[in-house]
Amino acid sequence: MPSFDATIVGAGIAGLSLARDLSARGLRVLLIDRKADLTASVHTTGIFVRRTLEDFALPDRLLGPPIRNVVLYSPALRPLTLNSDHDEFRVGRMGLLYAELLSACVRNGVRFSPSSRFLNSEESGQGSNVRIEFRGKLQSHSTTILVGADGSRSQVASDLGLSENREWIVGAEEVLEGVSLEGPAAMHCFLDPVIAPGYIAWIVQDGEETHLGVGGYGERFHVLEALRKFRVRIAHLFDLSKATVRERRGGRIPVGGLLPRISNERGLLVGDAAGAVSPLTAGGFDGSLRLTRFAAEVIATAAAAKRGDVLTSYSGEHFRTRFISRRWMRRAISVFDSPLLLEGACTMLRVPPFSALARHIFFGRGSFPEPAAEVLRALADVRATS
């Protein structure tokens, strides 16, 4: 039976980043994903915020031009323009970025298994025996640490008995070609409780790509019908007459905040599986990359010390208090189901101090919190004695 130090289920941004970092430390890593081609069926718009761009080395050639402007539209389509002095956002060319990360993984010795589905695992010695289905055939291997990077409805979380996401929104998006850009690159965000209940509709134009999408609570709307209505509603604002659809995307986004129990002595969760998404904005890349960096430290330490109990230092409880205000704001947004009430709220955003709140939401420097110093010291002590 093949044996690995870590088996990572899911090759999105979190799984790929973790596989790259662990393999660079010399660990034997198996990375599996359902897709045969990671560049196909991308599920995310791919918006990276300023702090992520500053703190993580992302290939510049795989990022679109910088965006400094946000235009927020009320239900009556009254625009509020927010400008920043900084490059706040860049849209990643996600298929190419996934391919780049996968190439780095393979160069480091990661074994990649595409077209593979995680079935289950069972405890065995100092780790787990894992069963997967690869192109219709059952395969088994042993692993010291099992990692769930398999999205908002994580099968690994269920298999390990860890916390699972219970609240999410759904989104659908079209990547368009043939849309002319008038004015500077911008994110256009539309508040409309009918078309996008509990979230927003959007058009992101960076001068190279145009992304048009809607998101909201799935039980309140039909996402594809909402996407069609949104496109019709904004036809007088954007010339989409010559637009062609290059790609369609969609999926679930967890918005309940970081989960409390994201590890045990057999494995842990990263990315959407761990709920590492802002409950307020539904942005996930910054939280995913920061939590993954912490996960790499914990896994490498546990593997070197041959101590599964080290994994339990990777706990969502270290971070959840930092998400309290964002969770409450998510609850507040979710109850705005009246266009009239939302129009009033948008009017308030035009005057201080509420205008400052709008700027903070879009341009704020807050991000996923870093691990507590005492947790990092405890990991360092384990490494020093192993």
PDB file of N, CA, C and O in Angstrom, residues 1-2 4 30 32 111-120 129-142:
ATOM      1  N   MET A   1       0.852  -1.194   0.000  1.00  0.00           N
ATOM      2  CA  MET A   1       0.000   0.000   0.000  1.00  0.00           C
ATOM      3  C   MET A   1       0.882   1.235   0.000  1.00  0.00           C
ATOM      4  O   MET A   1       1.757   1.369   0.850  1.00  0.00           O
ATOM      5  N   PRO A   2       0.685   2.184  -0.944  1.00  0.00           N
ATOM      6  CA  PRO A   2       1.472   3.413  -0.935  1.00  0.00           C
ATOM      7  C   PRO A   2       1.263   4.182   0.361  1.00  0.00           C
ATOM      8  O   PRO A   2       0.199   4.119   0.989  1.00  0.00           O
ATOM      9  N   PHE A   4       1.930   8.068   2.429  1.00  0.00           N
ATOM     10  CA  PHE A   4       2.223   9.492   2.286  1.00  0.00           C
ATOM     11  C   PHE A   4       2.203  10.158   3.650  1.00  0.00           C
ATOM     12  O   PHE A   4       1.529   9.706   4.572  1.00  0.00           O
ATOM     13  N   LEU A  30       0.296  13.513  -1.411  1.00  0.00           N
ATOM     14  CA  LEU A  30      -0.631  13.104  -2.464  1.00  0.00           C
ATOM     15  C   LEU A  30      -1.729  14.150  -2.538  1.00  0.00           C
ATOM     16  O   LEU A  30      -2.365  14.483  -1.526  1.00  0.00           O
ATOM     17  N   ILE A  32      -5.289  15.046  -4.514  1.00  0.00           N
ATOM     18  CA  ILE A  32      -6.315  14.472  -5.386  1.00  0.00           C
ATOM     19  C   ILE A  32      -7.392  15.509  -5.675  1.00  0.00           C
ATOM     20  O   ILE A  32      -7.638  16.416  -4.870  1.00  0.00           O
ATOM     21  N   ARG A 111       2.612  13.950  -5.726  1.00  0.00           N
ATOM     22  CA  ARG A 111       1.914  13.052  -6.637  1.00  0.00           C
ATOM     23  C   ARG A 111       0.490  13.575  -6.808  1.00  0.00           C
ATOM     24  O   ARG A 111      -0.262  13.685  -5.835  1.00  0.00           O
ATOM     25  N   PHE A 112       0.130  13.907  -8.028  1.00  0.00           N
ATOM     26  CA  PHE A 112      -1.195  14.451  -8.314  1.00  0.00           C
ATOM     27  C   PHE A 112      -2.066  13.379  -8.932  1.00  0.00           C
ATOM     28  O   PHE A 112      -1.675  12.710  -9.893  1.00  0.00           O
ATOM     29  N   SER A 113      -3.273  13.218  -8.379  1.00  0.00           N
ATOM     30  CA  SER A 113      -4.215  12.226  -8.870  1.00  0.00           C
ATOM     31  C   SER A 113      -5.495  12.935  -9.315  1.00  0.00           C
ATOM     32  O   SER A 113      -6.383  13.218  -8.492  1.00  0.00           O
ATOM     33  N   PRO A 114      -5.620  13.279 -10.618  1.00  0.00           N
ATOM     34  CA  PRO A 114      -6.849  13.908 -11.115  1.00  0.00           C
ATOM     35  C   PRO A 114      -7.953  12.875 -11.291  1.00  0.00           C
ATOM     36  O   PRO A 114      -7.721  11.653 -11.144  1.00  0.00           O
ATOM     37  N   SER A 115      -9.138  13.320 -11.613  1.00  0.00           N
ATOM     38  CA  SER A 115     -10.289  12.419 -11.838  1.00  0.00           C
ATOM     39  C   SER A 115     -10.456  11.444 -10.683  1.00  0.00           C
ATOM     40  O   SER A 115     -10.803  10.279 -10.875  1.00  0.00           O
ATOM     41  N   SER A 116     -10.219  11.934  -9.464  1.00  0.00           N
ATOM     42  CA  SER A 116     -10.248  11.073  -8.278  1.00  0.00           C
ATOM     43  C   SER A 116     -11.261  11.592  -7.268  1.00  0.00           C
ATOM     44  O   SER A 116     -11.382  12.801  -7.063  1.00  0.00           O
ATOM     45  N   ARG A 117     -11.947  10.671  -6.644  1.00  0.00           N
ATOM     46  CA  ARG A 117     -12.969  11.030  -5.660  1.00  0.00           C
ATOM     47  C   ARG A 117     -12.653  10.381  -4.324  1.00  0.00           C
ATOM     48  O   ARG A 117     -12.429   9.172  -4.243  1.00  0.00           O
ATOM     49  N   PHE A 118     -12.598  11.207  -3.264  1.00  0.00           N
ATOM     50  CA  PHE A 118     -12.389  10.698  -1.918  1.00  0.00           C
ATOM     51  C   PHE A 118     -13.632   9.938  -1.473  1.00  0.00           C
ATOM     52  O   PHE A 118     -14.751  10.433  -1.586  1.00  0.00           O
ATOM     53  N   LEU A 119     -13.430   8.708  -0.966  1.00  0.00           N
ATOM     54  CA  LEU A 119     -14.549   7.893  -0.498  1.00  0.00           C
ATOM     55  C   LEU A 119     -14.667   7.922   1.011  1.00  0.00           C
ATOM     56  O   LEU A 119     -15.680   8.335   1.557  1.00  0.00           O
ATOM     57  N   ASN A 120     -13.630   7.487   1.708  1.00  0.00           N
ATOM     58  CA  ASN A 120     -13.654   7.470   3.167  1.00  0.00           C
ATOM     59  C   ASN A 120     -12.257   7.160   3.693  1.00  0.00           C
ATOM     60  O   ASN A 120     -11.330   6.878   2.917  1.00  0.00           O
ATOM     61  N   ASN A 129      -5.984   4.922   6.847  1.00  0.00           N
ATOM     62  CA  ASN A 129      -6.068   4.291   5.537  1.00  0.00           C
ATOM     63  C   ASN A 129      -7.158   5.009   4.752  1.00  0.00           C
ATOM     64  O   ASN A 129      -8.266   5.203   5.246  1.00  0.00           O
ATOM     65  N   VAL A 130      -6.828   5.416   3.550  1.00  0.00           N
ATOM     66  CA  VAL A 130      -7.719   6.243   2.741  1.00  0.00           C
ATOM     67  C   VAL A 130      -8.127   5.480   1.498  1.00  0.00           C
ATOM     68  O   VAL A 130      -7.298   4.842   0.840  1.00  0.00           O
ATOM     69  N   ARG A 131      -9.407   5.538   1.169  1.00  0.00           N
ATOM     70  CA  ARG A 131      -9.926   4.917  -0.041  1.00  0.00           C
ATOM     71  C   ARG A 131     -10.399   6.007  -0.989  1.00  0.00           C
ATOM     72  O   ARG A 131     -11.134   6.912  -0.606  1.00  0.00           O
ATOM     73  N   ILE A 132      -9.963   5.920  -2.255  1.00  0.00           N
ATOM     74  CA  ILE A 132     -10.406   6.852  -3.281  1.00  0.00           C
ATOM     75  C   ILE A 132     -10.850   6.069  -4.507  1.00  0.00           C
ATOM     76  O   ILE A 132     -10.504   4.889  -4.676  1.00  0.00           O
ATOM     77  N   GLU A 133     -11.621   6.738  -5.320  1.00  0.00           N
ATOM     78  CA  GLU A 133     -12.020   6.165  -6.604  1.00  0.00           C
ATOM     79  C   GLU A 133     -11.290   6.931  -7.698  1.00  0.00           C
ATOM     80  O   GLU A 133     -11.459   8.154  -7.835  1.00  0.00           O
ATOM     81  N   PHE A 134     -10.458   6.239  -8.448  1.00  0.00           N
ATOM     82  CA  PHE A 134      -9.684   6.866  -9.516  1.00  0.00           C
ATOM     83  C   PHE A 134     -10.150   6.305 -10.850  1.00  0.00           C
ATOM     84  O   PHE A 134      -9.951   5.140 -11.155  1.00  0.00           O
ATOM     85  N   ARG A 135     -10.857   7.146 -11.613  1.00  0.00           N
ATOM     86  CA  ARG A 135     -11.352   6.761 -12.923  1.00  0.00           C
ATOM     87  C   ARG A 135     -12.126   5.441 -12.869  1.00  0.00           C
ATOM     88  O   ARG A 135     -11.934   4.536 -13.682  1.00  0.00           O
ATOM     89  N   GLY A 136     -12.989   5.357 -11.853  1.00  0.00           N
ATOM     90  CA  GLY A 136     -13.861   4.197 -11.712  1.00  0.00           C
ATOM     91  C   GLY A 136     -13.273   3.019 -10.980  1.00  0.00           C
ATOM     92  O   GLY A 136     -13.965   2.021 -10.760  1.00  0.00           O
ATOM     93  N   LYS A 137     -12.009   3.108 -10.565  1.00  0.00           N
ATOM     94  CA  LYS A 137     -11.359   1.997  -9.877  1.00  0.00           C
ATOM     95  C   LYS A 137     -11.042   2.390  -8.439  1.00  0.00           C
ATOM     96  O   LYS A 137     -10.639   3.524  -8.172  1.00  0.00           O
ATOM     97  N   LEU A 138     -11.234   1.462  -7.523  1.00  0.00           N
ATOM     98  CA  LEU A 138     -10.965   1.716  -6.114  1.00  0.00           C
ATOM     99  C   LEU A 138      -9.473   1.599  -5.839  1.00  0.00           C
ATOM    100  O   LEU A 138      -8.803   0.674  -6.320  1.00  0.00           O
ATOM    101  N   GLN A 139      -8.940   2.535  -5.069  1.00  0.00           N
ATOM    102  CA  GLN A 139      -7.543   2.508  -4.658  1.00  0.00           C
ATOM    103  C   GLN A 139      -7.459   2.834  -3.180  1.00  0.00           C
ATOM    104  O   GLN A 139      -8.300   3.548  -2.642  1.00  0.00           O
ATOM    105  N   SER A 140      -6.420   2.309  -2.537  1.00  0.00           N
ATOM    106  CA  SER A 140      -6.214   2.561  -1.113  1.00  0.00           C
ATOM    107  C   SER A 140      -4.766   2.968  -0.877  1.00  0.00           C
ATOM    108  O   SER A 140      -3.859   2.543  -1.601  1.00  0.00           O
ATOM    109  N   HIS A 141      -4.558   3.796   0.128  1.00  0.00           N
ATOM    110  CA  HIS A 141      -3.207   4.149   0.544  1.00  0.00           C
ATOM    111  C   HIS A 141      -3.256   4.568   2.006  1.00  0.00           C
ATOM    112  O   HIS A 141      -4.327   4.836   2.567  1.00  0.00           O
ATOM    113  N   SER A 142      -2.100   4.632   2.626  1.00  0.00           N
ATOM    114  CA  SER A 142      -2.022   5.099   4.007  1.00  0.00           C
ATOM    115  C   SER A 142      -1.465   6.515   4.027  1.00  0.00           C
ATOM    116  O   SER A 142      -0.663   6.897   3.160  1.00  0.00           O
TER     117      SER A 142
END
